[in-house]
Amino acid sequence: MVEIKEIVRQTQNKFLNMFEFKGTNKVGHRFRYFVASRAGSDEELKAVSGRNDPDGVIMYSLYGEKNDRVVLIRQFRIPLGCYVYEFPAGLVDRGEDYRQAAVREMHEETGLTFSPIQADEMFEAARFTTAGLTDESCCMVYGYASGEPSRKYLEEGEDIQIILADRNEIRRILKEEKVALMTAYQLMHFLADEEPFAFLTDNHGQIER
């Protein structure tokens, strides 16, 4: 069994830090493992607390009178040195409900008003993004967006373009562009499903708004 014996915080940043885990592996050999985390302290690391409070939220939102477009952003990502297509997303503030965070972040990134669907918890549960690299987890919130796109609420360091993509544009994006993994999977289902949110329906086949 893997045993963690010591954790050393390597950096002191606001949004993301590196932690060194020291311990022994299943055959008793010593190891060092570096973990990126949004935790503010050792006690907040998921490996220590055993909790899985969401660090962030991702919004899968339909747009238009026929709900035939998806709200995407095309964002410059410094680690990749290029633009990547993603769903709007952001961090959940301490003590903030993740659904409230979804509404806030959608407006900040796109200027749109986001109306979440009342989905079962299993569809929105915090899931891990890249478990071999970080303990970060995010909730995905589903819903509908309205209003006119605007970039005036973006932070200075954000290089984001707002995309309202129909199925033809989504096919092009998946074929030709760099796309975040979680976004790509959902877009593939959007292409195939007449009602993209059908899996969120209640027992009577109606989506709760």
Short mmCIF file of C-alpha atoms in Angstrom, two decimals:
data_model
loop_
_atom_site.label_atom_id
_atom_site.label_comp_id
_atom_site.label_asym_id
_atom_site.label_seq_id
_atom_site.Cartn_x
_atom_site.Cartn_y
_atom_site.Cartn_z
CA MET A 1 0.00 0.00 0.00
CA VAL A 2 1.22 3.49 -0.81
CA GLU A 3 2.01 5.52 2.31
CA ILE A 4 2.50 9.28 2.29
CA LYS A 5 4.90 10.27 5.06
CA GLU A 6 5.57 13.95 4.37
CA ILE A 7 4.22 16.80 2.24
CA VAL A 8 6.35 19.86 1.45
CA ARG A 9 4.85 22.95 -0.14
CA GLN A 10 7.21 24.17 -2.85
CA THR A 11 5.60 27.47 -3.91
CA GLN A 12 3.54 30.31 -2.48
CA ASN A 13 1.19 31.47 -5.21
CA LYS A 14 -2.42 32.68 -5.12
CA PHE A 15 -4.19 30.31 -7.51
CA LEU A 16 -1.93 27.28 -7.96
CA ASN A 17 0.92 25.71 -6.01
CA MET A 18 3.32 22.79 -6.20
CA PHE A 19 3.51 20.26 -3.38
CA GLU A 20 6.12 17.51 -2.96
CA PHE A 21 4.76 14.24 -1.58
CA LYS A 22 7.27 11.90 0.05
CA GLY A 23 6.50 8.34 1.06
CA THR A 24 6.83 4.67 0.25
CA ASN A 25 5.19 2.71 -2.54
CA LYS A 26 3.43 -0.67 -2.41
CA VAL A 27 6.74 -2.58 -2.24
CA GLY A 28 8.26 -0.28 0.37
CA HIS A 29 10.48 1.81 -1.90
CA ARG A 30 10.73 5.54 -1.23
CA PHE A 31 9.22 7.97 -3.71
CA ARG A 32 8.92 11.70 -4.36
CA TYR A 33 5.86 12.91 -6.26
CA PHE A 34 5.05 16.47 -7.28
CA VAL A 35 1.42 17.58 -7.27
CA ALA A 36 -0.07 20.85 -8.56
CA SER A 37 -2.99 21.98 -6.43
CA ARG A 38 -5.30 24.92 -5.85
CA ALA A 39 -5.24 24.14 -2.13
CA GLY A 40 -4.23 27.01 0.09
CA SER A 41 -2.56 24.78 2.67
CA ASP A 42 -1.44 21.19 3.26
CA GLU A 43 -4.66 20.55 5.19
CA GLU A 44 -6.76 21.51 2.15
CA LEU A 45 -5.10 18.98 -0.15
CA LYS A 46 -7.59 16.31 -1.11
CA ALA A 47 -5.10 13.59 -0.20
CA VAL A 48 -5.06 14.99 3.35
CA SER A 49 -8.63 16.18 3.91
CA GLY A 50 -10.36 13.32 2.12
CA ARG A 51 -12.87 15.89 0.82
CA ASN A 52 -13.67 16.62 -2.81
CA ASP A 53 -14.91 20.19 -2.79
CA PRO A 54 -14.92 21.55 -6.35
CA ASP A 55 -12.12 23.92 -7.25
CA GLY A 56 -13.80 25.00 -10.46
CA VAL A 57 -16.93 24.85 -12.55
CA ILE A 58 -17.47 24.17 -16.26
CA MET A 59 -20.61 25.37 -18.09
CA TYR A 60 -22.14 23.38 -20.93
CA SER A 61 -24.71 25.80 -22.28
CA LEU A 62 -27.08 25.78 -25.23
CA TYR A 63 -27.98 29.01 -27.01
CA GLY A 64 -30.58 30.28 -29.50
CA GLU A 65 -34.34 29.96 -29.92
CA LYS A 66 -33.94 26.36 -31.06
CA ASN A 67 -31.11 25.57 -28.61
CA ASP A 68 -29.10 24.57 -31.65
CA ARG A 69 -25.85 26.30 -30.72
CA VAL A 70 -23.31 25.71 -27.97
CA VAL A 71 -21.50 28.45 -26.07
CA LEU A 72 -17.75 27.97 -26.46
CA ILE A 73 -14.72 30.10 -25.85
CA ARG A 74 -11.49 30.16 -27.84
CA GLN A 75 -8.84 30.97 -25.26
CA PHE A 76 -5.08 31.45 -25.47
CA ARG A 77 -3.48 28.96 -23.11
CA ILE A 78 0.07 29.83 -22.06
CA PRO A 79 1.18 26.22 -21.32
CA LEU A 80 0.34 25.28 -24.93
CA GLY A 81 1.34 28.53 -26.61
CA CYS A 82 -1.84 28.52 -28.70
CA TYR A 83 -5.60 28.97 -28.68
CA VAL A 84 -7.83 26.14 -27.43
CA TYR A 85 -11.61 25.69 -27.73
CA GLU A 86 -13.27 25.10 -24.37
CA PHE A 87 -16.50 25.51 -22.49
CA PRO A 88 -16.62 28.66 -20.35
CA ALA A 89 -15.24 27.82 -16.93
CA GLY A 90 -13.80 29.34 -13.80
CA LEU A 91 -12.85 28.93 -10.17
CA VAL A 92 -15.32 28.54 -7.32
CA ASP A 93 -14.65 31.12 -4.63
CA ARG A 94 -14.27 29.94 -1.04
CA GLY A 95 -17.75 29.40 0.42
CA GLU A 96 -19.45 29.95 -2.95
CA ASP A 97 -22.06 27.53 -4.32
CA TYR A 98 -20.77 26.07 -7.56
CA ARG A 99 -24.02 26.89 -9.38
CA GLN A 100 -23.71 30.52 -8.37
CA ALA A 101 -20.11 30.38 -9.57
CA ALA A 102 -21.34 29.04 -12.93
CA VAL A 103 -23.72 31.98 -13.41
CA ARG A 104 -21.02 34.47 -12.37
CA GLU A 105 -18.27 32.98 -14.50
CA MET A 106 -20.46 32.70 -17.60
CA HIS A 107 -21.26 36.40 -17.37
CA GLU A 108 -17.65 37.38 -16.72
CA GLU A 109 -16.28 35.37 -19.65
CA THR A 110 -19.05 35.87 -22.22
CA GLY A 111 -21.44 38.59 -21.02
CA LEU A 112 -24.28 36.06 -21.33
CA THR A 113 -26.91 35.22 -18.72
CA PHE A 114 -26.74 31.56 -17.71
CA SER A 115 -29.79 29.63 -16.47
CA PRO A 116 -28.74 26.26 -15.03
CA ILE A 117 -30.86 23.12 -15.31
CA GLN A 118 -31.91 21.40 -12.10
CA ALA A 119 -29.99 18.19 -12.73
CA ASP A 120 -29.42 15.20 -10.50
CA GLU A 121 -26.30 15.54 -8.37
CA MET A 122 -24.62 12.65 -10.17
CA PHE A 123 -24.43 14.72 -13.36
CA GLU A 124 -22.86 17.70 -11.61
CA ALA A 125 -20.62 15.95 -9.09
CA ALA A 126 -17.06 17.23 -8.80
CA ARG A 127 -14.81 15.14 -11.06
CA PHE A 128 -11.04 15.14 -11.30
CA THR A 129 -9.47 16.84 -14.31
CA THR A 130 -5.97 15.32 -14.55
CA ALA A 131 -5.45 13.00 -11.59
CA GLY A 132 -1.83 12.17 -12.39
CA LEU A 133 -0.84 15.83 -12.25
CA THR A 134 -3.22 17.66 -9.93
CA ASP A 135 -5.92 17.12 -7.31
CA GLU A 136 -8.10 19.74 -9.01
CA SER A 137 -11.75 18.80 -9.46
CA CYS A 138 -14.56 20.60 -11.29
CA CYS A 139 -18.33 20.41 -11.44
CA MET A 140 -20.07 20.60 -14.80
CA VAL A 141 -23.27 22.64 -14.82
CA TYR A 142 -25.73 22.36 -17.71
CA GLY A 143 -28.14 25.03 -18.85
CA TYR A 144 -29.19 27.69 -21.31
CA ALA A 145 -27.60 31.03 -22.14
CA SER A 146 -29.31 34.20 -23.31
CA GLY A 147 -28.38 37.76 -24.14
CA GLU A 148 -25.69 39.25 -26.35
CA PRO A 149 -22.05 38.14 -26.10
CA SER A 150 -19.66 40.70 -24.66
CA ARG A 151 -15.96 40.74 -23.78
CA LYS A 152 -16.11 43.82 -21.58
CA TYR A 153 -16.09 41.82 -18.34
CA LEU A 154 -12.86 39.91 -19.10
CA GLU A 155 -9.84 40.30 -16.88
CA GLU A 156 -6.76 41.94 -18.34
CA GLY A 157 -4.87 38.67 -18.60
CA GLU A 158 -7.68 36.78 -20.37
CA ASP A 159 -7.43 36.41 -24.15
CA ILE A 160 -10.84 34.96 -24.98
CA GLN A 161 -13.08 34.92 -28.03
CA ILE A 162 -16.75 33.96 -27.61
CA ILE A 163 -18.06 31.33 -30.04
CA LEU A 164 -21.74 30.40 -30.53
CA ALA A 165 -21.22 27.23 -32.54
CA ASP A 166 -23.84 25.35 -34.54
CA ARG A 167 -23.37 21.73 -35.55
CA ASN A 168 -21.52 22.56 -38.78
CA GLU A 169 -19.05 24.75 -36.91
CA ILE A 170 -18.64 22.13 -34.20
CA ARG A 171 -17.72 19.53 -36.81
CA ARG A 172 -15.12 21.90 -38.22
CA ILE A 173 -13.74 22.65 -34.77
CA LEU A 174 -13.40 18.98 -33.87
CA LYS A 175 -11.66 18.25 -37.18
CA GLU A 176 -9.35 21.23 -37.40
CA GLU A 177 -8.83 22.87 -34.01
CA LYS A 178 -7.31 22.15 -30.61
CA VAL A 179 -10.09 21.33 -28.16
CA ALA A 180 -10.10 20.62 -24.42
CA LEU A 181 -10.85 16.94 -23.75
CA MET A 182 -14.01 17.37 -21.65
CA THR A 183 -15.40 19.82 -24.17
CA ALA A 184 -14.63 17.54 -27.10
CA TYR A 185 -16.50 14.59 -25.56
CA GLN A 186 -19.63 16.65 -24.93
CA LEU A 187 -19.52 18.18 -28.41
CA MET A 188 -19.38 14.70 -29.95
CA HIS A 189 -22.62 13.84 -28.12
CA PHE A 190 -24.16 17.16 -29.19
CA LEU A 191 -23.57 16.20 -32.82
CA ALA A 192 -25.31 12.85 -32.38
CA ASP A 193 -28.20 13.71 -30.05
CA GLU A 194 -31.30 15.54 -31.22
CA GLU A 195 -31.92 16.60 -27.62
CA PRO A 196 -28.42 17.14 -26.13
CA PHE A 197 -29.69 17.27 -22.54
CA ALA A 198 -31.93 14.21 -22.80
CA PHE A 199 -29.85 12.35 -20.22
CA LEU A 200 -30.73 15.05 -17.67
CA THR A 201 -34.48 14.48 -17.91
CA ASP A 202 -36.60 13.54 -14.92
CA ASN A 203 -38.84 10.49 -14.72
CA HIS A 204 -41.47 12.20 -16.84
CA GLY A 205 -39.09 12.98 -19.67
CA GLN A 206 -39.06 16.72 -18.95
CA ILE A 207 -35.99 18.85 -18.34
CA GLU A 208 -36.33 20.89 -15.15
CA ARG A 209 -35.32 24.51 -15.64
#
